[in-house]
Short mmCIF file of C-alpha atoms (C1' of nucleotides) in Angstrom, two decimals:
data_model
loop_
_atom_site.label_atom_id
_atom_site.label_comp_id
_atom_site.label_asym_id
_atom_site.label_seq_id
_atom_site.Cartn_x
_atom_site.Cartn_y
_atom_site.Cartn_z
CA MET A 1 -10.68 -13.67 -7.42
CA PRO A 2 -11.75 -10.85 -5.28
CA GLU A 3 -10.45 -7.44 -4.52
CA GLY A 4 -13.04 -5.06 -3.07
CA HIS A 5 -14.65 -4.06 -6.34
CA VAL A 6 -15.67 -7.64 -7.14
CA ILE A 7 -17.62 -7.89 -3.91
CA HIS A 8 -19.25 -4.48 -4.27
CA ARG A 9 -20.27 -5.27 -7.83
CA ALA A 10 -21.88 -8.48 -6.66
CA ALA A 11 -23.63 -6.65 -3.83
CA ILE A 12 -25.15 -4.08 -6.17
CA LYS A 13 -26.23 -6.67 -8.69
CA HIS A 14 -27.62 -9.13 -6.16
CA ASN A 15 -29.38 -6.40 -4.23
CA LYS A 16 -31.18 -5.36 -7.37
CA ALA A 17 -32.11 -8.92 -8.17
CA PHE A 18 -33.01 -10.21 -4.72
CA SER A 19 -34.14 -7.47 -2.33
CA GLY A 20 -37.73 -8.07 -1.34
CA LYS A 21 -37.77 -11.52 -2.96
CA LYS A 22 -38.37 -14.87 -1.40
CA LEU A 23 -35.36 -17.02 -2.32
CA SER A 24 -34.67 -20.68 -2.80
CA VAL A 25 -31.42 -21.53 -1.04
CA SER A 26 -29.43 -24.76 -1.26
CA SER A 27 -25.94 -26.14 -0.91
CA PRO A 28 -25.21 -28.41 -3.89
CA GLN A 29 -21.78 -29.21 -2.50
CA GLY A 30 -23.31 -29.98 0.90
CA ARG A 31 -21.11 -28.09 3.31
CA PHE A 32 -23.71 -25.42 3.97
CA SER A 33 -26.81 -27.61 3.99
CA LYS A 34 -27.95 -26.64 7.49
CA GLY A 35 -27.72 -22.92 6.88
CA ALA A 36 -29.31 -23.26 3.47
CA LYS A 37 -32.27 -25.06 4.99
CA LEU A 38 -32.78 -22.21 7.46
CA LEU A 39 -32.71 -19.58 4.73
CA ASN A 40 -34.75 -21.45 2.16
CA LYS A 41 -38.02 -19.68 1.28
CA LYS A 42 -37.19 -16.68 3.42
CA THR A 43 -37.32 -13.15 2.06
CA CYS A 44 -34.05 -11.37 1.32
CA LEU A 45 -34.25 -7.77 2.50
CA LYS A 46 -30.96 -6.41 1.15
CA VAL A 47 -27.48 -7.28 -0.05
CA GLU A 48 -24.48 -5.14 0.79
CA ALA A 49 -20.68 -5.17 0.89
CA TYR A 50 -18.29 -4.04 3.58
CA GLY A 51 -14.76 -4.24 2.29
CA LYS A 52 -14.36 -7.76 0.93
CA HIS A 53 -17.26 -9.13 2.97
CA LEU A 54 -20.65 -9.74 1.41
CA PHE A 55 -23.84 -9.80 3.47
CA TYR A 56 -27.34 -10.90 2.58
CA THR A 57 -29.85 -9.76 5.17
CA PHE A 58 -32.92 -11.97 5.43
CA GLU A 59 -36.13 -11.57 7.37
CA LYS A 60 -35.99 -12.56 11.05
CA ASP A 61 -32.47 -11.10 11.42
CA TYR A 62 -30.63 -13.79 9.54
CA HIS A 63 -27.38 -12.39 8.12
CA LEU A 64 -25.69 -14.55 5.52
CA HIS A 65 -21.98 -13.71 5.68
CA ILE A 66 -19.76 -14.59 2.74
CA HIS A 67 -16.06 -14.03 2.30
CA LEU A 68 -14.39 -15.40 -0.80
CA GLY A 69 -10.84 -15.63 0.49
CA LEU A 70 -8.20 -16.25 -2.12
CA PHE A 71 -10.02 -18.83 -4.20
CA GLY A 72 -13.69 -18.11 -3.86
CA ARG A 73 -15.89 -17.20 -6.80
CA ILE A 74 -19.30 -15.78 -7.40
CA ARG A 75 -21.19 -16.56 -10.56
CA SER A 76 -24.70 -15.79 -11.61
CA HIS A 77 -26.93 -16.78 -14.47
CA LYS A 78 -30.54 -16.42 -15.52
CA ALA A 79 -33.11 -18.82 -14.14
CA PRO A 80 -33.81 -21.67 -14.42
CA PRO A 81 -30.88 -23.09 -12.42
CA LYS A 82 -28.27 -24.95 -14.45
CA ASP A 83 -26.24 -27.90 -13.24
CA PRO A 84 -23.82 -26.65 -10.58
CA ARG A 85 -20.36 -25.92 -11.92
CA GLY A 86 -17.64 -27.22 -9.59
CA GLN A 87 -18.08 -27.10 -5.83
CA VAL A 88 -21.05 -24.81 -5.29
CA ARG A 89 -21.21 -24.13 -1.55
CA ILE A 90 -24.35 -22.06 -1.71
CA ARG A 91 -26.91 -21.36 -4.40
CA LEU A 92 -29.53 -18.63 -4.07
CA PHE A 93 -32.23 -18.07 -6.65
CA ASP A 94 -35.61 -16.63 -7.41
CA THR A 95 -37.68 -16.88 -10.58
CA SER A 96 -35.25 -14.82 -12.63
CA THR A 97 -31.72 -14.98 -11.20
CA VAL A 98 -29.40 -17.72 -9.91
CA VAL A 99 -26.33 -16.93 -7.79
CA ASP A 100 -23.66 -19.57 -7.07
CA VAL A 101 -20.76 -19.20 -4.67
CA ASN A 102 -17.79 -21.57 -4.97
CA GLY A 103 -14.90 -21.99 -2.55
CA PRO A 104 -15.56 -19.23 -0.05
CA THR A 105 -13.41 -19.06 3.07
CA ILE A 106 -16.49 -18.01 4.99
CA CYS A 107 -20.10 -18.94 4.36
CA GLU A 108 -22.07 -18.68 7.58
CA LEU A 109 -25.19 -17.39 9.25
CA GLN A 110 -24.80 -14.58 11.74
CA ASP A 111 -27.14 -13.04 14.25
CA PRO A 112 -27.18 -9.23 14.58
CA THR A 113 -24.53 -9.29 17.32
CA ASP A 114 -22.04 -11.28 15.25
CA PHE A 115 -22.84 -9.23 12.20
CA ASN A 116 -22.04 -6.00 14.04
CA LYS A 117 -18.84 -7.46 15.42
CA THR A 118 -17.72 -8.40 11.93
CA ILE A 119 -18.34 -5.05 10.34
CA GLN A 120 -16.73 -3.18 13.20
CA LYS A 121 -13.46 -4.96 12.53
CA ILE A 122 -13.40 -3.65 8.98
CA GLY A 123 -11.46 -0.45 8.35
CA PRO A 124 -12.63 2.44 6.17
CA ASP A 125 -13.74 1.01 2.84
CA LEU A 126 -12.49 2.84 -0.25
CA LEU A 127 -15.72 2.00 -2.05
CA ARG A 128 -18.06 3.42 0.57
CA LYS A 129 -18.88 7.08 0.18
CA ASP A 130 -18.94 7.68 3.91
CA ALA A 131 -15.44 6.22 4.46
CA ASP A 132 -13.14 8.52 6.40
CA PRO A 133 -9.53 8.73 5.17
CA GLN A 134 -8.47 10.27 8.47
CA ILE A 135 -9.08 6.94 10.19
CA PHE A 136 -6.75 5.29 7.69
CA ILE A 137 -4.10 7.97 8.25
CA ASP A 138 -4.34 7.75 12.04
CA ARG A 139 -3.97 3.97 12.03
CA VAL A 140 -0.99 4.06 9.68
CA LYS A 141 0.69 6.70 11.80
CA LYS A 142 0.35 4.50 14.88
CA SER A 143 1.95 1.46 13.23
CA LYS A 144 5.55 0.43 12.70
CA ARG A 145 4.78 -1.82 9.75
CA SER A 146 5.67 -1.23 6.10
CA ILE A 147 3.18 0.58 3.94
CA ALA A 148 2.82 -2.57 1.80
CA ALA A 149 1.76 -4.58 4.85
CA LEU A 150 -0.63 -1.85 5.97
CA LEU A 151 -2.39 -1.55 2.62
CA MET A 152 -3.24 -5.26 2.77
CA ASP A 153 -4.58 -5.05 6.31
CA GLN A 154 -8.35 -4.77 6.00
CA SER A 155 -8.70 -3.27 9.45
CA ILE A 156 -6.51 -0.34 8.35
CA ILE A 157 -7.99 0.22 4.91
CA ALA A 158 -10.56 -2.05 3.27
CA GLY A 159 -10.88 -3.14 -0.32
CA ILE A 160 -7.29 -3.34 -1.54
CA GLY A 161 -5.81 -6.69 -2.54
CA ASN A 162 -2.45 -7.72 -3.90
CA ILE A 163 -2.89 -6.29 -7.39
CA PHE A 164 -4.06 -2.88 -6.22
CA ARG A 165 -1.34 -2.78 -3.58
CA ALA A 166 1.39 -3.23 -6.16
CA GLU A 167 -0.15 -0.81 -8.61
CA ILE A 168 -0.99 1.97 -6.16
CA LEU A 169 2.50 1.98 -4.65
CA TRP A 170 4.08 2.06 -8.09
CA ARG A 171 1.84 4.87 -9.31
CA ASN A 172 2.73 6.94 -6.27
CA ARG A 173 6.43 6.07 -6.45
CA ILE A 174 6.49 4.67 -2.95
CA ASN A 175 8.79 1.85 -1.93
CA PRO A 176 6.72 -1.02 -0.46
CA ASN A 177 9.23 -1.41 2.36
CA GLN A 178 8.78 2.16 3.47
CA ARG A 179 7.46 2.36 6.98
CA GLY A 180 3.92 3.72 6.75
CA SER A 181 4.32 6.08 9.67
CA ASP A 182 7.27 7.75 7.91
CA LEU A 183 5.05 8.89 5.05
CA THR A 184 3.54 12.36 5.31
CA LYS A 185 -0.14 12.97 5.78
CA ASP A 186 -0.28 14.27 2.22
CA ASP A 187 1.41 11.13 0.88
CA LEU A 188 -1.17 9.00 2.66
CA LEU A 189 -4.07 11.11 1.48
CA GLU A 190 -2.76 10.83 -2.04
CA LEU A 191 -2.56 7.03 -1.70
CA TRP A 192 -6.12 7.01 -0.42
CA ARG A 193 -7.42 9.12 -3.30
CA ASP A 194 -5.56 7.14 -5.92
CA GLY A 195 -6.83 3.87 -4.48
CA GLN A 196 -10.35 5.23 -4.34
CA GLN A 197 -10.25 6.33 -7.93
CA LEU A 198 -8.82 3.01 -9.16
CA LEU A 199 -11.29 0.92 -7.19
CA ASP A 200 -14.16 3.10 -8.40
CA LYS A 201 -13.15 2.55 -11.98
CA ALA A 202 -12.88 -1.19 -11.33
CA LEU A 203 -16.32 -1.14 -9.76
CA ARG A 204 -17.81 0.50 -12.81
CA THR A 205 -15.99 -1.54 -15.45
CA GLY A 206 -15.42 -4.84 -13.69
CA LYS A 207 -11.78 -4.68 -14.76
CA ILE A 208 -8.63 -3.63 -12.97
CA ILE A 209 -7.03 -0.98 -15.15
CA THR A 210 -4.29 1.04 -13.53
CA ASN A 211 -2.43 2.17 -16.60
CA ASP A 212 -3.77 5.56 -17.67
CA ALA A 213 -2.07 5.44 -21.05
CA ALA A 214 -4.36 5.43 -24.06
CA ALA A 215 -2.92 2.13 -25.24
CA SER A 216 -4.40 0.17 -22.39
CA ARG A 217 -6.90 -1.70 -24.49
CA LYS A 218 -4.77 -4.82 -24.57
CA LYS A 219 -5.07 -6.83 -21.43
CA SER A 220 -1.31 -7.05 -21.08
CA GLU A 221 -1.13 -3.26 -20.87
CA GLN A 222 -3.79 -2.68 -18.28
CA LEU A 223 -1.42 -3.16 -15.35
CA ASN A 224 1.95 -1.55 -14.74
CA ILE A 225 3.87 -3.71 -12.34
CA TYR A 226 1.89 -6.65 -10.97
CA LYS A 227 3.58 -9.80 -12.31
CA LYS A 228 5.63 -7.72 -14.73
CA LYS A 229 9.31 -8.25 -15.54
CA GLN A 230 10.16 -4.70 -16.58
CA CYS A 231 9.02 -1.28 -15.46
CA PRO A 232 6.90 0.36 -18.18
CA ARG A 233 8.25 3.79 -17.18
CA CYS A 234 11.98 3.17 -17.08
CA SER A 235 12.53 -0.45 -18.17
CA THR A 236 14.27 -1.36 -14.93
CA GLN A 237 13.93 -5.03 -13.97
CA ILE A 238 11.09 -5.45 -11.51
CA GLN A 239 11.99 -7.08 -8.22
CA SER A 240 9.61 -9.32 -6.36
CA PHE A 241 9.58 -10.53 -2.76
CA GLU A 242 7.08 -11.30 -0.04
CA ILE A 243 5.41 -8.82 2.27
CA ALA A 244 2.49 -9.88 4.46
CA ASN A 245 2.42 -13.36 2.88
CA ARG A 246 1.95 -12.09 -0.63
CA THR A 247 4.24 -11.33 -3.54
CA CYS A 248 5.16 -7.69 -3.69
CA TYR A 249 6.64 -5.89 -6.70
CA LEU A 250 9.15 -3.06 -6.82
CA CYS A 251 10.86 -0.90 -9.40
CA GLU A 252 13.77 0.46 -7.43
CA THR A 253 14.35 3.25 -9.91
CA CYS A 254 10.83 4.69 -9.73
CA GLN A 255 9.80 3.83 -6.20
CA THR A 256 12.37 5.87 -4.41
CA THR A 257 10.98 6.95 -1.08
CA ASP A 258 13.70 6.09 1.47
CA CYS A 259 13.33 3.22 3.84
"C1'" DG B 1 -3.41 -36.14 -15.35
"C1'" DC B 2 -0.41 -33.73 -11.97
"C1'" DC B 3 1.54 -29.75 -9.87
"C1'" DG B 4 1.92 -25.23 -8.44
"C1'" DA B 5 0.21 -20.78 -8.12
"C1'" DA B 6 -3.52 -17.56 -7.14
"C1'" DT B 7 -6.96 -10.77 -6.68
"C1'" DG B 8 -7.14 -13.82 1.45
"C1'" DC B 9 -7.18 -14.51 6.01
"C1'" DC B 10 -6.89 -17.06 10.55
"C1'" DC B 11 -4.63 -19.18 14.22
"C1'" DA B 12 -1.19 -21.48 17.02
"C1'" DA B 13 3.38 -20.89 18.73
"C1'" DT C 1 6.20 -15.92 11.66
"C1'" DG C 2 4.70 -20.15 9.46
"C1'" DG C 3 1.39 -23.32 8.19
"C1'" DG C 4 -3.33 -24.41 7.02
"C1'" DC C 5 -7.63 -23.89 4.59
"C1'" DC C 6 -11.00 -22.92 0.76
"C1'" DT C 7 -11.01 -24.35 -5.00
"C1'" DT C 8 -9.88 -23.44 -9.83
"C1'" DC C 9 -6.97 -23.03 -13.66
"C1'" DG C 10 -3.06 -23.09 -16.69
"C1'" DG C 11 1.30 -25.07 -17.84
"C1'" DC C 12 3.68 -28.95 -18.32
"C1'" DG C 13 4.38 -33.74 -19.48
#
DNA sequence: GCCGAATGCCCAA
DNA sequence: TGGGCCTTCGGCG
């Protein structure tokens, strides 16, 4: 269930637990047995995230590349290893921590060349401090696609998923169908900053909370528009439709940029 | 127990 | 642009 913050949280946690440690690696489900055998008993040097991609760098230039896709999950628990829950594609553990990954779209070993190719395809990542919003703006300006499609394109801007897309557009009163290149540079910078702030908060808390109101303690009040029936600002019925293969949400009263 | 949906992405046409 | 794929979970009977 991964937007960018989930992956970055895992990277930070696993890096702390595993960097410099020799790991046991297996594939309880079996579909990554070969790779697991190659990694088993090797030392993990670091764990890091680029957008929604998670990388474990091992000695001898082995890069374990994981992408959760829509259904993937990462779980961890204290050693000793428990019985695998569900289809555990890969399990990594040392004497204190066990990490299980279920249902990833990608679980593969990469050499340095492949690794570099992969990270070069990823656009500026809202959760990386060195990310350059100008790259995002330039790419949007060059495209004819809707802003909702562009925000989901990880080569344009990395880290946003369907929940953040809906929430960021609503917060900034932008119609999802609006062509990205018709937005001003300031609009785009504002979208960037808002996304950055929301993802940062999600990284720190582990929760997606996009409603600033004080009352957002209840789970049902933490989001504004994603899967909602009514707009919390003006009570207009929320519309939903597909953009870029995913359900998109719109309050036509609040999100009034022309399109 | 079955069915559909789900915080994603790739590839063939 | 549409279908396929990875797996889990909740709602419905």
